[in-house]
C-alpha cells in the first residue's frame, strides 16, 4: 500500500514511528505537509495539489493534525475523503474531538461516565453554574486548550467566580467542571485502535500539580485497567467516530469518567511506558480495513 501521513513535521516521534512501521510492513509511506496541500473544489474531479503537482493516489491517509491547524487540516482531509481515499480518522470526528464541550455532549448522549460539567454565557449565571457542579473546588477549562494549558483548579467559590468572570470578559469559551479529587492527580490514557484498547498507561501529575499531562511534568507508568474502564474507552472512541483515539479517564468514586478523547494521540509516551509497537498496530488496522486506491478519478454524475 501507499500511505500518506498528514503531518507538519517529519521529525516528530509519532510521524517517524508510523513511517518506520509502514515501511517495516512492506508499504511505502510519504509524509505530506498538511499546510502545503491545496485543492481544487469547483472541479468535478476533486484533487489535491502539492508543491506544484497533483498529488499521487494513496491507499490510506493517517492524519496527524495539530490543534493549531485543525480548520485547514480538516479541509485537506475532507478533500482526500471526497477523492475516495481511506482515512483512519475522518474530518468530522477530528473536528468534534477538538471541541471539548461538543465531545462531552456526544458522550453524555451515549450514557458514558463524565464529570458534572456546566456551560454558560452570561456572567449573571455564574453563581448558579458553580452550584451546578457542586461548588469549589472545581475545574475551569478553555474549550480549545490542549496539553493542560487553560485548565485551572479553583479552590474556593470566590476564586472560581473571579476566574470565570475574567475568562468571560475575554470572550473565551470555557466550561466549568466538578473536580474529581479522588483521582489524586492521576489519569489513565487508553489507546484505542478499532474496537480494542491496545495499550493503557497511568499518568501521575508532578507534586503540587493536579494536571497529569506529560507536557506538564506528569510521569507515565503501566496500569491494568478494569473491564468497565476498557468498555468505557471503546464506547467513547466509537461515540466520537474515531478508529484511533487516546481516551483519557479519571477514576472517580462513581466509576470511570471521561476527560477527553484525543484524535491524534501521541505515540512516544504510550510506546515507552508499555514497550508496545503501537505504530505497527495502526498500520495493521489499515491493512485490514483500507480499500485499494481508486486508479481512475471518479466520473462526474449525470
Ligand atoms: P487537556 O486537553 O489540555 O489535556 P484535560 O481536560 O485533559 O485538558 O485536563 C488536563 C488534566 O487535568 C487531566 O489529564 C487531569 O489530570 C486534570 N483534570 C482535568 N479536569 C479534571 C477534573 N474535573 N478533576 C480532576 N482532574 C482534572
Short mmCIF file of C-alpha atoms and ligand atoms in Angstrom, two decimals:
data_model
loop_
_atom_site.label_atom_id
_atom_site.label_comp_id
_atom_site.label_asym_id
_atom_site.label_seq_id
_atom_site.Cartn_x
_atom_site.Cartn_y
_atom_site.Cartn_z
CA UNK A 1 0.00 0.00 0.00
CA UNK A 2 0.97 3.62 -0.44
CA UNK A 3 0.24 5.55 2.76
CA UNK A 4 0.23 9.31 3.35
CA UNK A 5 0.97 10.81 6.72
CA UNK A 6 -0.58 14.23 7.00
CA UNK A 7 1.87 15.91 9.32
CA UNK A 8 3.64 19.23 9.51
CA UNK A 9 6.90 17.76 10.71
CA UNK A 10 8.53 14.51 9.62
CA UNK A 11 10.86 14.58 12.64
CA UNK A 12 8.12 14.21 15.26
CA UNK A 13 8.31 10.90 17.12
CA UNK A 14 4.83 9.72 16.12
CA UNK A 15 5.34 10.63 12.46
CA UNK A 16 8.72 8.89 12.32
CA UNK A 17 7.39 5.77 14.02
CA UNK A 18 4.41 5.49 11.66
CA UNK A 19 6.66 5.81 8.60
CA UNK A 20 9.03 3.23 10.06
CA UNK A 21 6.16 0.85 10.85
CA UNK A 22 4.60 1.23 7.38
CA UNK A 23 7.93 0.57 5.67
CA UNK A 24 8.70 -2.26 8.05
CA UNK A 25 5.50 -3.97 6.95
CA UNK A 26 6.36 -3.61 3.26
CA UNK A 27 4.42 -0.47 2.38
CA UNK A 28 5.54 2.90 1.09
CA UNK A 29 4.86 5.98 3.19
CA UNK A 30 5.08 9.67 2.37
CA UNK A 31 4.96 12.50 4.87
CA UNK A 32 2.73 15.19 3.37
CA UNK A 33 2.90 18.66 4.93
CA UNK A 34 -0.74 19.50 5.65
CA UNK A 35 -0.32 23.21 5.03
CA UNK A 36 1.35 22.72 1.64
CA UNK A 37 -1.66 20.81 0.26
CA UNK A 38 -4.02 22.91 -1.81
CA UNK A 39 -7.11 21.82 -3.58
CA UNK A 40 -9.48 22.33 -6.40
CA UNK A 41 -13.03 22.40 -5.07
CA UNK A 42 -15.01 23.59 -8.10
CA UNK A 43 -13.94 20.78 -10.38
CA UNK A 44 -15.87 17.51 -10.91
CA UNK A 45 -12.56 15.82 -10.40
CA UNK A 46 -11.65 16.64 -6.79
CA UNK A 47 -7.91 16.82 -6.48
CA UNK A 48 -5.13 17.90 -4.20
CA UNK A 49 -2.02 19.61 -5.39
CA UNK A 50 1.23 19.51 -3.51
CA UNK A 51 4.21 21.74 -4.13
CA UNK A 52 3.24 22.42 -7.76
CA UNK A 53 1.94 19.00 -8.83
CA UNK A 54 -1.19 16.91 -8.49
CA UNK A 55 -0.61 14.57 -5.57
CA UNK A 56 -0.36 10.84 -6.36
CA UNK A 57 -3.16 8.45 -5.25
CA UNK A 58 -2.83 6.99 -1.78
CA UNK A 59 -4.45 3.84 -0.38
CA UNK A 60 -4.76 5.39 3.05
CA UNK A 61 -4.19 8.64 4.90
CA UNK A 62 -3.12 8.89 8.53
CA UNK A 63 -3.98 12.39 9.73
CA UNK A 64 -1.74 13.86 12.43
CA UNK A 65 -3.31 17.30 12.51
CA UNK A 66 -2.09 19.63 15.23
CA UNK A 67 -4.75 21.57 17.10
CA UNK A 68 -3.46 24.89 15.76
CA UNK A 69 -4.21 23.79 12.17
CA UNK A 70 -7.49 21.93 12.74
CA UNK A 71 -9.51 24.05 10.31
CA UNK A 72 -7.16 23.81 7.34
CA UNK A 73 -6.07 20.25 8.15
CA UNK A 74 -9.64 19.00 8.27
CA UNK A 75 -10.39 20.70 4.92
CA UNK A 76 -7.44 18.83 3.36
CA UNK A 77 -8.57 15.58 4.94
CA UNK A 78 -12.14 16.12 3.69
CA UNK A 79 -10.74 16.53 0.19
CA UNK A 80 -8.96 13.15 0.49
CA UNK A 81 -12.29 11.67 1.67
CA UNK A 82 -14.05 13.18 -1.38
CA UNK A 83 -11.44 11.56 -3.59
CA UNK A 84 -12.40 8.20 -2.08
CA UNK A 85 -9.21 7.71 -0.07
CA UNK A 86 -9.44 5.67 3.14
CA UNK A 87 -8.65 7.85 6.15
CA UNK A 88 -8.00 6.33 9.55
CA UNK A 89 -9.90 9.14 11.33
CA UNK A 90 -12.26 11.29 9.29
CA UNK A 91 -12.55 15.07 9.34
CA UNK A 92 -15.90 15.18 11.15
CA UNK A 93 -14.66 13.04 14.05
CA UNK A 94 -11.49 15.09 14.38
CA UNK A 95 -13.44 18.36 14.35
CA UNK A 96 -15.75 17.01 17.08
CA UNK A 97 -12.87 15.88 19.25
CA UNK A 98 -11.27 19.34 19.13
CA UNK A 99 -14.25 20.90 20.89
CA UNK A 100 -14.38 19.65 24.48
CA UNK A 101 -17.95 20.70 25.07
CA UNK A 102 -19.29 19.15 21.87
CA UNK A 103 -17.41 15.94 22.72
CA UNK A 104 -18.89 15.77 26.23
CA UNK A 105 -22.39 16.37 24.86
CA UNK A 106 -21.96 13.47 22.42
CA UNK A 107 -20.56 11.20 25.13
CA UNK A 108 -23.36 12.07 27.53
CA UNK A 109 -25.91 11.08 24.91
CA UNK A 110 -24.38 7.59 24.99
CA UNK A 111 -24.68 7.49 28.76
CA UNK A 112 -20.92 7.41 29.37
CA UNK A 113 -19.46 8.48 32.73
CA UNK A 114 -18.47 12.17 32.79
CA UNK A 115 -17.62 14.73 35.45
CA UNK A 116 -20.60 17.06 36.03
CA UNK A 117 -19.93 19.89 33.59
CA UNK A 118 -21.56 23.29 33.19
CA UNK A 119 -21.50 25.83 30.39
CA UNK A 120 -22.98 29.33 30.41
CA UNK A 121 -22.75 32.60 28.53
CA UNK A 122 -23.89 35.31 30.89
CA UNK A 123 -21.84 36.44 33.91
CA UNK A 124 -25.22 36.70 35.73
CA UNK A 125 -25.44 32.90 35.68
CA UNK A 126 -22.02 32.25 37.29
CA UNK A 127 -23.25 31.62 40.86
CA UNK A 128 -25.77 29.00 39.71
CA UNK A 129 -23.20 27.49 37.34
CA UNK A 130 -20.88 26.99 40.31
CA UNK A 131 -23.69 25.35 42.32
CA UNK A 132 -24.50 23.07 39.38
CA UNK A 133 -21.04 21.47 39.54
CA UNK A 134 -21.29 21.10 43.34
CA UNK A 135 -19.23 24.21 44.24
CA UNK A 136 -15.48 24.61 44.79
CA UNK A 137 -13.02 23.07 44.43
CA UNK A 138 -13.85 22.99 40.73
CA UNK A 139 -12.06 22.99 37.40
CA UNK A 140 -12.39 25.69 34.74
CA UNK A 141 -11.35 24.77 31.20
CA UNK A 142 -10.84 26.62 27.97
CA UNK A 143 -12.82 24.68 25.35
CA UNK A 144 -9.96 24.58 22.93
CA UNK A 145 -7.00 24.20 25.27
CA UNK A 146 -4.58 21.27 24.91
CA UNK A 147 -1.74 19.74 26.91
CA UNK A 148 -3.23 21.02 30.14
CA UNK A 149 -2.91 24.68 29.18
CA UNK A 150 -6.09 26.56 30.05
CA UNK A 151 -7.14 24.08 32.77
CA UNK A 152 -7.45 25.85 36.12
CA UNK A 153 -8.30 24.49 39.58
CA UNK A 154 -10.27 26.99 41.67
CA UNK A 155 -10.12 26.14 45.37
CA UNK A 156 -12.90 28.46 46.58
CA UNK A 157 -16.20 29.68 45.14
CA UNK A 158 -14.86 33.22 45.25
CA UNK A 159 -11.75 32.31 43.24
CA UNK A 160 -13.93 30.34 40.81
CA UNK A 161 -16.23 33.31 40.31
CA UNK A 162 -13.37 35.73 39.56
CA UNK A 163 -11.62 33.38 37.15
CA UNK A 164 -14.86 32.61 35.28
CA UNK A 165 -15.66 36.33 35.11
CA UNK A 166 -12.17 37.05 33.76
CA UNK A 167 -12.43 34.37 31.05
CA UNK A 168 -15.93 35.54 30.08
CA UNK A 169 -14.68 39.13 29.93
CA UNK A 170 -12.04 38.00 27.44
CA UNK A 171 -14.76 36.27 25.37
CA UNK A 172 -13.02 32.94 25.90
CA UNK A 173 -15.23 29.84 25.73
CA UNK A 174 -14.95 27.92 28.95
CA UNK A 175 -16.64 25.09 30.76
CA UNK A 176 -16.83 24.50 34.48
CA UNK A 177 -16.36 21.02 35.86
CA UNK A 178 -16.71 19.07 39.07
CA UNK A 179 -13.22 18.40 40.47
CA UNK A 180 -12.51 14.67 40.77
CA UNK A 181 -10.40 14.89 43.89
CA UNK A 182 -10.21 11.16 44.47
CA UNK A 183 -8.24 10.74 41.20
CA UNK A 184 -5.34 12.33 43.15
CA UNK A 185 -3.68 13.86 40.10
CA UNK A 186 -3.70 10.63 38.09
CA UNK A 187 -5.43 9.85 34.84
CA UNK A 188 -5.49 6.83 32.57
CA UNK A 189 -4.74 7.03 28.87
CA UNK A 190 -6.39 4.21 26.94
CA UNK A 191 -5.11 3.82 23.40
CA UNK A 192 -7.93 2.56 21.20
CA UNK A 193 -7.50 1.07 17.73
CA UNK A 194 -10.71 -0.16 16.08
CA UNK A 195 -12.74 -1.84 18.80
CA UNK A 196 -9.87 -2.65 21.16
CA UNK A 197 -7.86 -0.92 23.85
CA UNK A 198 -4.39 -1.96 22.67
CA UNK A 199 -2.43 -0.25 25.45
CA UNK A 200 -3.01 1.81 28.55
CA UNK A 201 -0.90 3.83 30.93
CA UNK A 202 -1.35 5.80 34.09
CA UNK A 203 -0.11 9.37 34.16
CA UNK A 204 0.61 10.90 37.53
CA UNK A 205 0.85 14.65 37.97
CA UNK A 206 4.04 16.14 39.40
CA UNK A 207 3.99 17.09 43.11
CA UNK A 208 1.77 20.10 43.77
CA UNK A 209 0.11 19.81 40.36
CA UNK A 210 -3.33 18.33 39.56
CA UNK A 211 -2.86 18.07 35.79
CA UNK A 212 -1.30 14.78 34.77
CA UNK A 213 -0.29 15.79 31.22
CA UNK A 214 3.22 14.59 30.35
CA UNK A 215 3.79 18.09 28.92
CA UNK A 216 3.09 19.46 32.44
CA UNK A 217 5.69 17.23 34.09
CA UNK A 218 3.48 14.16 34.64
CA UNK A 219 5.07 10.71 34.69
CA UNK A 220 3.78 7.60 32.93
CA UNK A 221 3.63 4.05 34.22
CA UNK A 222 1.94 0.77 33.41
CA UNK A 223 -1.54 0.08 34.70
CA UNK A 224 -4.09 -2.71 34.46
CA UNK A 225 -7.46 -1.29 33.55
CA UNK A 226 -10.77 -2.75 34.68
CA UNK A 227 -13.31 -4.22 32.22
CA UNK A 228 -15.53 -1.19 32.89
CA UNK A 229 -12.69 1.20 32.01
CA UNK A 230 -11.95 -0.82 28.86
CA UNK A 231 -15.53 -0.74 27.66
CA UNK A 232 -15.88 2.97 28.52
CA UNK A 233 -12.83 3.79 26.39
CA UNK A 234 -14.05 1.73 23.44
CA UNK A 235 -17.56 3.20 23.60
CA UNK A 236 -16.13 6.73 23.87
CA UNK A 237 -13.99 6.32 20.72
CA UNK A 238 -16.99 4.84 18.91
CA UNK A 239 -19.31 7.66 20.00
CA UNK A 240 -16.84 10.15 18.54
CA UNK A 241 -16.45 8.11 15.34
CA UNK A 242 -12.71 7.66 15.85
CA UNK A 243 -10.88 4.48 14.80
CA UNK A 244 -7.69 5.57 16.52
CA UNK A 245 -8.12 7.50 19.75
CA UNK A 246 -6.46 8.29 23.04
CA UNK A 247 -9.23 8.20 25.64
CA UNK A 248 -8.35 9.86 28.96
CA UNK A 249 -10.23 8.64 32.03
CA UNK A 250 -10.20 9.54 35.71
CA UNK A 251 -11.02 7.02 38.43
CA UNK A 252 -13.87 8.63 40.35
CA UNK A 253 -15.93 7.34 43.28
CA UNK A 254 -18.70 6.62 40.80
CA UNK A 255 -16.59 4.73 38.25
CA UNK A 256 -14.53 5.89 35.27
CA UNK A 257 -15.24 9.41 33.98
CA UNK A 258 -14.02 10.63 30.61
CA UNK A 259 -11.78 13.67 30.46
CA UNK A 260 -11.30 13.80 26.76
CA UNK A 261 -10.98 11.81 23.57
CA UNK A 262 -7.90 12.68 21.55
CA UNK A 263 -7.94 12.12 17.79
CA UNK A 264 -4.16 12.37 17.22
CA UNK A 265 -2.83 10.61 20.31
CA UNK A 266 0.96 10.77 20.64
CA UNK A 267 2.89 7.52 20.41
CA UNK A 268 6.00 8.38 22.39
CA UNK A 269 4.57 8.25 25.91
CA UNK A 270 2.50 5.13 25.40
CA UNK A 271 5.16 3.20 23.46
CA UNK A 272 7.83 3.91 26.03
CA UNK A 273 5.55 3.19 29.02
CA UNK A 274 4.26 -0.10 27.62
CA UNK A 275 7.07 -1.25 25.28
CA UNK A 276 4.39 -1.97 22.66
CA UNK A 277 4.74 -1.27 18.97
CA UNK A 278 1.56 0.80 18.63
CA UNK A 279 2.66 2.28 15.26
CA UNK A 280 2.65 -1.20 13.68
CA UNK A 281 -0.77 -1.93 15.18
CA UNK A 282 -2.14 1.19 13.45
CA UNK A 283 -0.66 0.08 10.13
CA UNK A 284 -2.08 -3.42 10.65
CA UNK A 285 -5.52 -1.92 11.21
CA UNK A 286 -5.20 -0.03 7.92
CA UNK A 287 -4.16 -3.24 6.12
CA UNK A 288 -7.33 -4.93 7.33
CA UNK A 289 -9.70 -2.07 6.58
CA UNK A 290 -8.48 0.15 3.73
CA UNK A 291 -9.80 -0.33 0.24
CA UNK A 292 -7.27 -0.28 -2.60
CA UNK A 293 -6.83 3.23 -4.04
CA UNK A 294 -9.01 4.20 -6.95
CA UNK A 295 -6.90 4.04 -10.01
CA UNK A 296 -9.15 6.31 -12.06
CA UNK A 297 -10.64 9.60 -10.91
CA UNK A 298 -14.38 9.39 -10.06
CA UNK A 299 -16.63 10.11 -13.06
CA UNK A 300 -18.93 13.11 -12.78
CA UNK A 301 -22.56 12.08 -12.13
CA UNK A 302 -25.41 12.71 -14.59
P1 LIG B 1 -6.07 18.96 28.06
O1 LIG B 1 -6.91 18.65 26.87
O2 LIG B 1 -5.49 20.33 27.99
O3 LIG B 1 -5.11 17.87 28.39
P2 LIG B 1 -7.81 17.98 30.17
O4 LIG B 1 -9.26 18.29 30.24
O5 LIG B 1 -7.46 16.61 29.71
O6 LIG B 1 -7.11 19.08 29.27
O7 LIG B 1 -7.17 18.25 31.58
C1 LIG B 1 -5.77 18.12 31.83
C2 LIG B 1 -5.53 17.30 33.09
O8 LIG B 1 -6.05 17.98 34.24
C3 LIG B 1 -6.25 15.95 33.07
O9 LIG B 1 -5.48 14.96 32.43
C4 LIG B 1 -6.41 15.68 34.58
O10 LIG B 1 -5.22 15.15 35.13
C5 LIG B 1 -6.62 17.07 35.16
N1 LIG B 1 -8.07 17.35 35.24
C6 LIG B 1 -8.83 17.93 34.29
N2 LIG B 1 -10.12 18.01 34.66
C7 LIG B 1 -10.20 17.49 35.90
C8 LIG B 1 -11.28 17.28 36.83
N3 LIG B 1 -12.53 17.65 36.53
N4 LIG B 1 -10.98 16.70 38.01
C9 LIG B 1 -9.71 16.32 38.31
N5 LIG B 1 -8.67 16.49 37.49
C10 LIG B 1 -8.88 17.06 36.28
#
